[in-house]
Amino acid sequence: MNQQPSKVVTELRKAGKLDEAWNVGCPAVQQNPHDNYLKGAFFWVCYAYLKQVQEPIKQRGQTRGNFQPNQTELDRINFYIDWIRWLSIPPGGFEYRSLLLLFQKNLESIPMLVLLLFTYRTTLFEPEDKAPYQSDRGESPSLMLTFVRKVARAWMDNKIVQQISIADLRQLFAQVRREAKDKQHIIWLDYDEAKCLIFSGNLETAREFMALRRFIWISGCL
C-alpha cells in the first residue's frame, strides 16, 4: 500500500531531503487543499527552508548587531511566507509560534510575516511567553511584549504593515497590557502606542491617552 503523501513528506524532511519533500508536497497539497495532515507536513518543509535562510542572518547579526535580511534573503522568506499564508493552518498548534521564535530577532524587518502573525495574535502565545525573562542583570521583556513592540515599529516603517488599522493595533496593545506580566519594561508600550496614534494623525487621542497613562503611573507609585 502506498504511503500517505503527508507521511512521505515528513519522512523526507526528517531525512534532510528538503528538495525531495518539496517536490512531493508542493503538487500534493495543491491537489488536496483540505488535507490538514498534508498541509501540516508541508508547513514544516517551508519552516525548514526558512530556518536555512535565517541561519546566516543570525550569524551576521551576532557579529554586526544587525539582523536585517538582505533583499535576496527577504525575497526567499516572502516566498515561503506566501505558501504558509495559502496553507491557512488552523491556529492552536505550534506552527505560528515557531515562526515567531525563529524570527524574533528581526520580525520588524519582514512585513509579510508581521501581517501573518498579527492575524493569529490571540492564540499566538503560551503562558511562558507572557512572563519577562529574569537574569542576574535584571528583567528582560517577555516574548509577548517584544512582539507587540516590533509590530508597532514595523507598522510605522512599512506601508504593507499599515494594512493593520490603528483600531486593531490598539486592541493588540490592550491585549498585552491585560496578559503580559512585565513590570520593568511595560511602560515602553505606552510610548509606542502614543507614537502610533501620532503617526496615524490622531493627535488629540494621543494627548488624552498619555494623560490617562501618566495618571495611572502616578497612582501606581502612591
XYZ file of N, CA and C in Angstrom:
666
model
N 0.855 -1.199 0.000
C 0.000 0.000 0.000
C 0.889 1.246 0.000
N 0.575 2.181 -0.854
C 1.344 3.411 -0.911
C 1.142 4.223 0.355
N 2.225 4.903 0.797
C 2.134 5.757 1.975
C 1.333 7.015 1.653
N 0.711 7.566 2.684
C 0.043 8.850 2.542
C 1.082 9.921 2.207
N 0.740 10.886 1.331
C 1.700 11.944 0.987
C 2.238 12.683 2.210
N 1.404 12.896 3.226
C 1.862 13.608 4.417
C 3.000 12.857 5.099
N 2.912 11.526 5.140
C 3.969 10.734 5.760
C 5.236 10.753 4.921
N 5.061 10.684 3.614
C 6.226 10.735 2.726
C 6.959 12.067 2.892
N 6.199 13.156 2.893
C 6.795 14.496 3.040
C 7.527 14.608 4.367
N 6.913 14.130 5.433
C 7.533 14.209 6.755
C 8.806 13.380 6.826
N 8.770 12.167 6.295
C 9.947 11.305 6.335
C 11.099 11.884 5.519
N 10.781 12.435 4.366
C 11.825 13.064 3.553
C 12.430 14.271 4.275
N 11.572 15.071 4.886
C 12.080 16.250 5.614
C 12.984 15.821 6.760
N 12.550 14.866 7.540
C 13.342 14.419 8.690
C 14.661 13.777 8.261
N 14.689 13.248 7.037
C 15.922 12.670 6.499
C 16.839 13.746 5.902
N 16.411 15.003 5.978
C 17.212 16.092 5.428
C 17.075 16.276 3.932
N 16.106 15.616 3.320
C 15.899 15.698 1.871
C 14.799 16.716 1.580
N 15.125 17.977 1.819
C 14.103 19.021 1.706
C 13.599 19.199 0.277
N 14.512 19.150 -0.681
C 14.072 19.340 -2.072
C 13.115 18.234 -2.489
N 13.419 16.998 -2.074
C 12.532 15.891 -2.402
C 11.184 16.048 -1.699
N 11.232 16.496 -0.433
C 9.994 16.725 0.313
C 9.156 17.806 -0.365
N 9.814 18.844 -0.839
C 9.109 19.915 -1.540
C 8.484 19.396 -2.835
N 9.258 18.614 -3.588
C 8.777 18.128 -4.883
C 7.576 17.194 -4.730
N 7.505 16.488 -3.603
C 6.341 15.648 -3.341
C 5.186 16.482 -2.794
N 5.502 17.334 -1.816
C 4.457 18.055 -1.097
C 3.797 19.161 -1.877
N 4.557 19.871 -2.698
C 4.012 21.043 -3.393
C 2.832 20.688 -4.297
N 2.971 19.727 -5.207
C 1.798 19.383 -6.025
C 0.705 18.684 -5.221
N 1.124 17.877 -4.219
C 0.130 17.124 -3.446
C -0.779 18.052 -2.662
N -0.205 19.091 -2.074
C -1.020 19.973 -1.235
C -1.950 20.826 -2.092
N -1.561 21.094 -3.333
C -2.442 21.833 -4.230
C -3.596 20.955 -4.735
N -3.319 19.670 -4.882
C -4.365 18.744 -5.314
C -5.301 18.358 -4.178
N -4.823 18.500 -2.935
C -5.614 18.105 -1.762
C -5.617 19.243 -0.734
N -6.196 20.394 -1.074
C -6.099 21.581 -0.212
C -6.843 21.455 1.107
N -7.643 20.409 1.289
C -8.383 20.249 2.544
C -7.791 19.164 3.439
N -6.653 18.623 3.041
C -5.968 17.596 3.833
C -5.080 18.299 4.865
N -5.580 18.424 6.089
C -4.843 19.158 7.114
C -3.546 18.477 7.516
N -3.509 17.156 7.459
C -2.257 16.456 7.774
C -1.183 16.783 6.744
N -1.580 16.801 5.488
C -0.639 17.135 4.425
C -0.192 18.587 4.528
N -1.147 19.483 4.814
C -0.789 20.898 4.957
C 0.178 21.093 6.125
N -0.052 20.373 7.221
C 0.865 20.470 8.353
C 2.249 19.969 8.003
N 2.321 18.850 7.278
C 3.618 18.306 6.867
C 4.355 19.280 5.957
N 3.603 19.910 5.036
C 4.225 20.844 4.099
C 4.641 22.133 4.803
N 3.891 22.543 5.829
C 4.299 23.710 6.606
C 5.707 23.523 7.144
N 5.987 22.342 7.700
C 7.296 22.138 8.327
C 8.417 22.063 7.301
N 8.081 21.738 6.060
C 9.075 21.855 4.990
C 9.395 23.330 4.749
N 8.353 24.153 4.648
C 8.555 25.598 4.496
C 9.362 26.152 5.667
N 9.029 25.701 6.865
C 9.742 26.165 8.053
C 11.224 25.789 7.985
N 11.519 24.586 7.534
C 12.911 24.142 7.436
C 13.687 25.019 6.447
N 13.056 25.372 5.337
C 13.711 26.274 4.387
C 13.916 27.659 5.009
N 12.919 28.147 5.726
C 13.045 29.444 6.389
C 14.183 29.429 7.408
N 14.321 28.323 8.101
C 15.410 28.191 9.075
C 16.764 28.271 8.381
N 16.857 27.679 7.189
C 18.100 27.766 6.414
C 18.413 29.213 6.040
N 17.391 29.965 5.670
C 17.599 31.368 5.299
C 17.999 32.191 6.518
N 17.376 31.922 7.641
C 17.597 32.722 8.836
C 18.971 32.482 9.459
N 19.521 31.316 9.293
C 20.769 30.972 9.985
C 21.917 31.938 9.678
N 22.232 32.222 8.406
C 23.313 33.186 8.153
C 22.960 34.606 8.595
N 21.693 34.947 8.594
C 21.281 36.267 9.079
C 21.599 36.389 10.568
N 21.285 35.349 11.329
C 21.578 35.350 12.760
C 23.077 35.398 13.013
N 23.843 34.691 12.217
C 25.295 34.702 12.393
C 25.872 36.085 12.141
N 25.389 36.745 11.080
C 25.831 38.119 10.818
C 25.439 39.043 11.953
N 24.214 38.877 12.422
C 23.705 39.754 13.467
C 24.490 39.660 14.753
N 24.964 38.477 15.074
C 25.717 38.295 16.304
C 27.046 39.028 16.277
N 27.588 39.247 15.092
C 28.869 39.950 14.987
C 28.692 41.429 14.642
N 27.636 41.751 13.886
C 27.441 43.132 13.435
C 26.336 43.870 14.173
N 25.509 43.126 14.907
C 24.407 43.757 15.628
C 23.252 44.156 14.742
N 23.197 43.626 13.524
C 22.125 43.954 12.580
C 21.567 42.654 12.014
N 20.312 42.367 12.339
C 19.693 41.115 11.924
C 18.775 41.295 10.710
N 18.901 42.422 10.021
C 18.029 42.681 8.882
C 18.444 41.824 7.689
N 17.506 41.122 7.059
C 17.860 40.328 5.871
C 18.152 41.229 4.683
N 19.030 40.758 3.796
C 19.222 41.491 2.555
C 18.052 41.190 1.618
N 18.031 41.843 0.462
C 16.860 41.721 -0.408
C 16.675 40.297 -0.916
N 17.776 39.621 -1.250
C 17.663 38.241 -1.725
C 17.083 37.350 -0.625
N 17.562 37.523 0.597
C 17.043 36.740 1.716
C 15.573 37.054 1.982
N 15.233 38.345 1.909
C 13.844 38.737 2.146
C 12.921 38.149 1.082
N 13.374 38.126 -0.157
C 12.557 37.539 -1.227
C 12.305 36.058 -0.956
N 13.320 35.347 -0.512
C 13.159 33.925 -0.209
C 12.204 33.730 0.970
N 12.364 34.549 2.000
C 11.474 34.463 3.155
C 10.030 34.706 2.723
N 9.815 35.750 1.933
C 8.461 36.077 1.495
C 7.854 34.955 0.651
N 8.687 34.283 -0.136
C 8.200 33.169 -0.955
C 7.576 32.088 -0.073
N 8.264 31.717 0.997
C 7.751 30.665 1.881
C 6.606 31.174 2.753
N 6.658 32.443 3.143
C 5.545 33.016 3.904
C 4.272 33.030 3.060
N 4.406 33.324 1.777
C 3.242 33.275 0.883
C 2.627 31.874 0.865
N 3.455 30.856 0.822
C 2.946 29.494 0.853
C 2.249 29.196 2.178
N 2.860 29.648 3.267
C 2.269 29.389 4.586
C 0.931 30.105 4.721
N 0.832 31.310 4.211
C -0.447 32.018 4.223
C -1.491 31.235 3.430
N -1.091 30.697 2.292
C -2.012 29.929 1.465
C -2.476 28.669 2.189
N -1.599 28.042 2.945
C -1.960 26.820 3.659
C -3.071 27.054 4.680
N -3.082 28.246 5.303
C -4.106 28.589 6.308
C -4.205 27.507 7.394
N -3.083 27.199 7.985
C -3.062 26.225 9.078
C -3.935 26.754 10.219
N -4.863 25.969 10.760
C -5.693 26.450 11.874
C -4.831 26.844 13.069
N -5.230 27.875 13.817
C -4.463 28.277 14.995
C -4.580 27.245 16.106
N -3.694 27.375 17.078
C -3.764 26.500 18.241
C -2.636 25.499 18.320
N -1.900 25.311 17.218
C -0.757 24.417 17.234
C 0.526 25.186 17.484
N 1.638 24.592 17.091
C 2.947 25.212 17.324
C 3.463 25.976 16.112
N 2.697 25.962 15.021
C 3.243 26.479 13.768
C 3.579 27.968 13.843
N 2.598 28.787 14.175
C 2.822 30.236 14.118
C 3.747 30.707 15.234
N 3.637 30.084 16.388
C 4.565 30.418 17.473
C 5.992 30.065 17.076
N 6.170 28.958 16.366
C 7.504 28.564 15.911
C 8.090 29.602 14.963
N 7.247 30.175 14.107
C 7.717 31.243 13.220
C 8.153 32.461 14.019
N 7.393 32.809 15.042
C 7.760 33.951 15.878
C 9.081 33.701 16.578
N 9.268 32.508 17.129
C 10.519 32.196 17.806
C 11.696 32.238 16.837
N 11.483 31.753 15.627
C 12.560 31.737 14.644
C 12.978 33.139 14.227
N 12.007 34.049 14.130
C 12.283 35.389 13.605
C 12.150 36.483 14.668
N 12.271 36.112 15.935
C 12.066 37.127 16.963
C 13.136 38.225 16.936
N 14.296 37.955 16.359
C 15.365 38.956 16.294
C 15.137 39.990 15.197
N 14.376 39.629 14.150
C 14.252 40.541 13.010
C 12.846 40.593 12.436
N 11.855 40.306 13.263
C 10.467 40.290 12.790
C 10.076 41.608 12.143
N 10.497 42.725 12.726
C 10.089 44.031 12.216
C 10.595 44.293 10.801
N 11.574 43.508 10.346
C 12.138 43.677 9.000
C 11.439 42.805 7.961
N 10.402 42.061 8.373
C 9.726 41.127 7.473
C 8.228 41.429 7.505
N 7.782 42.441 6.765
C 6.385 42.892 6.853
C 5.351 41.798 6.628
N 5.569 40.905 5.657
C 4.582 39.876 5.386
C 4.428 38.918 6.563
N 5.503 38.677 7.278
C 5.422 37.826 8.458
C 4.717 38.547 9.606
N 4.945 39.848 9.734
C 4.228 40.628 10.742
C 2.721 40.514 10.517
N 2.294 40.686 9.270
C 0.860 40.573 8.957
C 0.324 39.186 9.280
N 1.089 38.169 8.937
C 0.644 36.796 9.191
C 0.482 36.545 10.683
N 1.483 36.882 11.467
C 1.426 36.613 12.901
C 0.389 37.485 13.592
N 0.190 38.699 13.088
C -0.841 39.565 13.667
C -2.217 38.923 13.528
N -2.448 38.235 12.435
C -3.731 37.568 12.215
C -4.040 36.574 13.325
N -2.997 35.956 13.863
C -3.189 34.898 14.862
C -2.768 35.361 16.264
N -2.820 36.644 16.499
C -2.288 37.224 17.724
C -2.975 36.716 18.996
N -4.258 36.370 18.918
C -4.975 35.977 20.136
C -4.647 34.559 20.567
N -4.057 33.767 19.672
C -3.727 32.376 20.006
C -2.236 32.095 19.846
N -1.441 33.147 19.757
C -0.031 33.001 19.398
C 0.854 32.595 20.568
N 0.447 32.938 21.783
C 1.373 32.864 22.910
C 1.008 31.779 23.912
N 2.052 31.128 24.431
C 1.934 30.221 25.559
C 2.081 31.036 26.845
N 1.644 30.502 27.995
C 1.767 31.262 29.247
C 3.188 31.754 29.517
N 4.190 30.929 29.205
C 5.570 31.348 29.485
C 6.026 32.502 28.603
N 5.344 32.717 27.465
C 5.701 33.820 26.574
C 5.273 35.172 27.140
N 4.422 35.146 28.147
C 3.890 36.387 28.715
C 4.653 36.830 29.951
N 5.631 36.044 30.366
C 6.433 36.379 31.546
C 7.788 36.927 31.109
N 8.294 37.965 31.770
C 9.617 38.500 31.405
C 10.714 37.508 31.761
N 11.832 37.645 31.072
C 12.999 36.819 31.365
C 13.755 37.427 32.542
N 14.118 36.596 33.490
C 14.844 37.058 34.669
C 16.286 36.560 34.597
N 17.221 37.456 34.862
C 18.639 37.092 34.876
C 19.339 37.899 35.955
N 20.634 37.669 36.092
C 21.415 38.409 37.083
C 21.444 39.903 36.776
N 21.217 40.248 35.516
C 21.248 41.662 35.108
C 19.866 42.303 35.162
N 18.881 41.554 35.650
C 17.551 42.123 35.794
C 16.551 41.498 34.850
N 15.484 42.231 34.585
C 14.365 41.727 33.807
C 14.519 42.103 32.337
N 14.297 41.132 31.452
C 14.232 41.390 30.013
C 12.793 41.213 29.549
N 12.384 41.946 28.512
C 10.974 41.896 28.094
C 10.521 40.488 27.720
N 9.267 40.216 28.000
C 8.669 38.941 27.606
C 8.585 38.857 26.084
N 8.404 37.648 25.582
C 8.227 37.464 24.143
C 6.999 38.222 23.653
N 5.949 38.241 24.449
C 4.732 38.936 24.059
C 4.966 40.440 23.927
N 5.642 41.029 24.895
C 5.923 42.463 24.845
C 6.873 42.778 23.693
N 7.874 41.941 23.497
C 8.804 42.137 22.387
C 8.069 42.103 21.056
N 7.133 41.168 20.921
C 6.364 41.034 19.680
C 5.589 42.305 19.374
N 4.835 42.818 20.328
C 3.992 43.975 20.036
C 4.836 45.213 19.743
N 5.988 45.339 20.388
C 6.836 46.491 20.110
C 7.416 46.416 18.694
N 7.738 45.215 18.246
C 8.233 45.050 16.889
C 7.117 45.301 15.867
N 5.902 44.868 16.181
C 4.773 45.143 15.302
C 4.562 46.652 15.180
N 4.637 47.361 16.298
C 4.457 48.814 16.274
C 5.525 49.490 15.422
N 6.769 49.033 15.572
C 7.860 49.611 14.781
C 7.637 49.352 13.293
N 7.271 48.124 12.956
C 7.041 47.784 11.552
C 5.860 48.565 10.993
N 4.849 48.777 11.814
C 3.648 49.497 11.373
C 3.978 50.932 10.989
N 4.877 51.555 11.726
C 5.241 52.939 11.418
C 6.243 53.036 10.273
N 6.954 51.923 9.984
C 8.016 51.966 8.985
C 7.616 51.426 7.627
N 6.523 50.656 7.541
C 6.261 49.940 6.301
C 4.788 50.025 5.897
N 4.555 50.397 4.661
C 3.178 50.551 4.187
C 2.426 49.225 4.142
N 3.140 48.128 3.931
C 2.472 46.822 3.914
C 1.830 46.547 5.263
N 2.561 46.821 6.330
C 2.051 46.552 7.676
C 0.926 47.513 8.031
N 0.875 48.660 7.373
C -0.177 49.628 7.646
C -1.543 49.180 7.131
N -1.597 47.981 6.546
C -2.894 47.364 6.291
C -3.636 47.096 7.600
N -2.888 46.973 8.690
C -3.484 46.835 10.017
C -4.045 48.191 10.420
N -5.279 48.238 10.829
C -5.875 49.511 11.243
C -5.345 49.928 12.610
N -5.374 51.218 12.877
C -4.939 51.714 14.181
C -5.824 51.147 15.287
N -7.099 50.913 14.995
C -8.005 50.332 15.991
C -7.584 48.912 16.342
N -7.250 48.098 15.343
C -6.817 46.734 15.605
C -5.463 46.720 16.310
N -4.602 47.656 15.928
C -3.307 47.750 16.587
C -3.474 48.078 18.065
N -4.379 48.974 18.366
C -4.612 49.341 19.764
C -5.232 48.187 20.555
N -6.008 47.352 19.888
C -6.523 46.169 20.561
C -5.391 45.233 20.966
N -4.355 45.151 20.120
C -3.189 44.342 20.476
C -2.469 44.944 21.675
N -2.300 46.254 21.694
C -1.698 46.908 22.865
C -2.490 46.566 24.130
N -3.798 46.640 24.026
C -4.650 46.357 25.186
C -4.518 44.900 25.620
N -4.427 43.991 24.653
C -4.250 42.580 24.980
C -2.962 42.362 25.766
N -1.887 43.013 25.343
C -0.604 42.843 26.021
C -0.671 43.416 27.437
N -1.339 44.552 27.602
C -1.471 45.111 28.956
C -2.234 44.165 29.872
N -3.231 43.479 29.333
C -4.022 42.553 30.152
C -3.238 41.297 30.505
N -2.435 40.809 29.577
C -1.906 39.459 29.710
C -0.423 39.384 30.064
N 0.382 40.348 29.622
C 1.819 40.277 29.884
C 2.112 40.573 31.355
N 3.124 39.926 31.887
C 3.488 40.073 33.303
C 4.666 41.021 33.502
N 5.075 41.693 32.455
C 6.218 42.605 32.550
C 5.931 43.746 33.523
N 6.948 44.153 34.237
C 6.849 45.300 35.133
C 7.834 46.399 34.726
N 9.072 46.019 34.486
C 10.123 46.998 34.257
C 10.007 47.683 32.895
N 9.609 46.944 31.869
C 9.644 47.479 30.500
C 8.264 47.794 29.933
N 7.201 47.511 30.656
C 5.856 47.677 30.113
C 5.544 49.138 29.776
N 6.236 50.069 30.445
C 5.988 51.492 30.195
C 6.266 51.865 28.739
N 7.199 51.144 28.102
C 7.522 51.467 26.710
C 6.351 51.197 25.781
N 5.451 50.333 26.216
C 4.261 50.062 25.419
C 3.417 51.328 25.274
N 3.349 52.136 26.337
C 2.579 53.381 26.284
C 3.183 54.354 25.282
N 4.508 54.473 25.292
C 5.159 55.361 24.334
C 4.952 54.871 22.904
N 5.019 53.553 22.703
C 4.784 53.006 21.365
C 3.371 53.331 20.886
N 2.395 53.158 21.763
C 1.015 53.420 21.364
C 0.815 54.898 21.052
N 1.395 55.767 21.867
C 1.277 57.204 21.618
C 1.914 57.577 20.278
N 3.080 57.004 19.977
C 3.743 57.296 18.705
C 2.904 56.816 17.523
N 2.273 55.655 17.667
C 1.423 55.142 16.589
C 0.202 56.038 16.383
N -0.364 56.524 17.477
C -1.500 57.435 17.365
C -1.101 58.724 16.668
N 0.055 59.263 17.035
C 0.537 60.490 16.391
C 0.813 60.227 14.913
N 1.452 59.100 14.620
C 1.764 58.743 13.235
C 0.493 58.648 12.393
N -0.584 58.154 12.983
C -1.842 57.988 12.255
C -2.653 59.280 12.188
N -2.153 60.353 12.809
C -2.841 61.634 12.758
C -3.838 61.864 13.873
N -3.900 60.944 14.844
C -4.846 61.072 15.954
C -4.180 61.809 17.120
N -3.906 63.092 16.919
C -3.132 63.852 17.893
C -3.889 64.039 19.206
N -5.160 64.372 19.126
C -5.938 64.591 20.344
C -6.077 63.289 21.130
N -6.316 62.202 20.428
C -6.408 60.904 21.108
C -5.087 60.560 21.769
N -3.975 60.891 21.129
C -2.655 60.628 21.702
C -2.458 61.431 22.986
N -2.886 62.706 22.976
C -2.752 63.538 24.184
C -3.610 62.983 25.321
N -4.829 62.608 24.998
C -5.718 62.059 26.025
C -5.189 60.733 26.566
N -4.662 59.920 25.665
C -4.126 58.628 26.072
C -2.947 58.806 27.019
N -2.011 59.687 26.677
C -0.825 59.870 27.524
C -1.201 60.506 28.853
N -2.196 61.383 28.852
C -2.646 61.963 30.117
C -3.205 60.875 31.029
N -3.976 59.964 30.456
C -4.532 58.854 31.227
C -3.431 57.934 31.735
N -2.470 57.611 30.882
C -1.403 56.707 31.290
C -0.523 57.334 32.370
N -0.261 58.655 32.293
C 0.527 59.319 33.341
C -0.208 59.247 34.672
N -1.524 59.435 34.632
C -2.317 59.330 35.860
C -2.188 57.924 36.460
N -2.232 56.915 35.590
C -2.110 55.537 36.065
C -0.726 55.292 36.640
N 0.331 55.822 35.972
C 1.686 55.643 36.502
C 1.808 56.283 37.897
N 1.311 57.540 37.995
C 1.430 58.257 39.283
C 0.625 57.552 40.363
N -0.572 57.126 40.019
C -1.412 56.417 41.002
C -0.753 55.141 41.466
N -0.075 54.472 40.553
C 0.580 53.227 40.925
C 1.774 53.431 41.816
N 2.332 54.635 41.798
C 3.512 54.917 42.629
C 3.130 55.414 44.013
N 1.858 55.772 44.228
C 1.447 56.312 45.506
C 1.330 55.229 46.568
